[in-house]
Amino acid sequence: MPLADEVAAFHEGEPNPAALVGEFRRAPVILPVANDSFLSVELDGIRWLYEQ
């Protein structure tokens, strides 16, 4: 199932965590860059990357 469908299933309360992670790993992800660094933020001790 494509990533968008896995995300939709998650929001509908029918998640398949292994499939969701697998599809995310296979999907191209575009990350914004500023000053040769990825844009990120830390929240509750976890570093998050912004995506475009």
mmCIF file of C-alpha atoms in Angstrom:
data_model
loop_
_atom_site.group_PDB
_atom_site.id
_atom_site.type_symbol
_atom_site.label_atom_id
_atom_site.label_comp_id
_atom_site.label_asym_id
_atom_site.label_seq_id
_atom_site.Cartn_x
_atom_site.Cartn_y
_atom_site.Cartn_z
ATOM 1 C CA MET A 1 0.000 0.000 0.000
ATOM 2 C CA PRO A 2 1.445 3.467 -0.818
ATOM 3 C CA LEU A 3 2.599 5.715 2.029
ATOM 4 C CA ALA A 4 -0.416 8.033 1.710
ATOM 5 C CA ASP A 5 -2.758 5.054 2.138
ATOM 6 C CA GLU A 6 -0.828 3.819 5.189
ATOM 7 C CA VAL A 7 -1.097 7.286 6.749
ATOM 8 C CA ALA A 8 -4.832 7.400 5.976
ATOM 9 C CA ALA A 9 -5.314 3.973 7.582
ATOM 10 C CA PHE A 10 -3.453 5.215 10.656
ATOM 11 C CA HIS A 11 -5.782 8.223 10.946
ATOM 12 C CA GLU A 12 -8.816 5.979 10.455
ATOM 13 C CA GLY A 13 -7.745 3.903 13.460
ATOM 14 C CA GLU A 14 -6.533 0.904 11.449
ATOM 15 C CA PRO A 15 -2.747 1.272 11.629
ATOM 16 C CA ASN A 16 -0.208 -1.282 10.487
ATOM 17 C CA PRO A 17 2.953 0.113 12.117
ATOM 18 C CA ALA A 18 5.389 -2.189 10.291
ATOM 19 C CA ALA A 19 3.880 -1.350 6.898
ATOM 20 C CA LEU A 20 3.839 2.371 7.706
ATOM 21 C CA VAL A 21 7.537 2.376 8.644
ATOM 22 C CA GLY A 22 8.396 0.263 5.595
ATOM 23 C CA GLU A 23 6.595 2.600 3.210
ATOM 24 C CA PHE A 24 8.203 5.655 4.808
ATOM 25 C CA ARG A 25 11.651 4.098 4.365
ATOM 26 C CA ARG A 26 10.934 3.527 0.658
ATOM 27 C CA ALA A 27 9.390 6.955 0.023
ATOM 28 C CA PRO A 28 11.427 9.916 -1.226
ATOM 29 C CA VAL A 29 11.508 12.621 1.426
ATOM 30 C CA ILE A 30 12.418 16.223 0.622
ATOM 31 C CA LEU A 31 13.993 18.166 3.479
ATOM 32 C CA PRO A 32 14.492 21.933 3.451
ATOM 33 C CA VAL A 33 18.053 23.180 3.889
ATOM 34 C CA ALA A 34 19.261 26.547 5.201
ATOM 35 C CA ASN A 35 22.921 27.494 5.451
ATOM 36 C CA ASP A 36 23.927 23.945 4.407
ATOM 37 C CA SER A 37 22.005 22.410 7.349
ATOM 38 C CA PHE A 38 18.692 20.589 7.581
ATOM 39 C CA LEU A 39 15.963 22.610 9.281
ATOM 40 C CA SER A 40 15.064 20.939 12.560
ATOM 41 C CA VAL A 41 13.634 21.594 15.979
ATOM 42 C CA GLU A 42 13.868 19.831 19.319
ATOM 43 C CA LEU A 43 10.699 19.043 21.244
ATOM 44 C CA ASP A 44 10.666 17.111 24.515
ATOM 45 C CA GLY A 45 14.187 15.830 23.882
ATOM 46 C CA ILE A 46 13.444 14.542 20.360
ATOM 47 C CA ARG A 47 15.021 16.178 17.294
ATOM 48 C CA TRP A 48 12.461 16.562 14.461
ATOM 49 C CA LEU A 49 13.304 17.372 10.845
ATOM 50 C CA TYR A 50 11.031 19.678 8.884
ATOM 51 C CA GLU A 51 9.792 18.268 5.578
ATOM 52 C CA GLN A 52 8.573 20.073 2.533
#
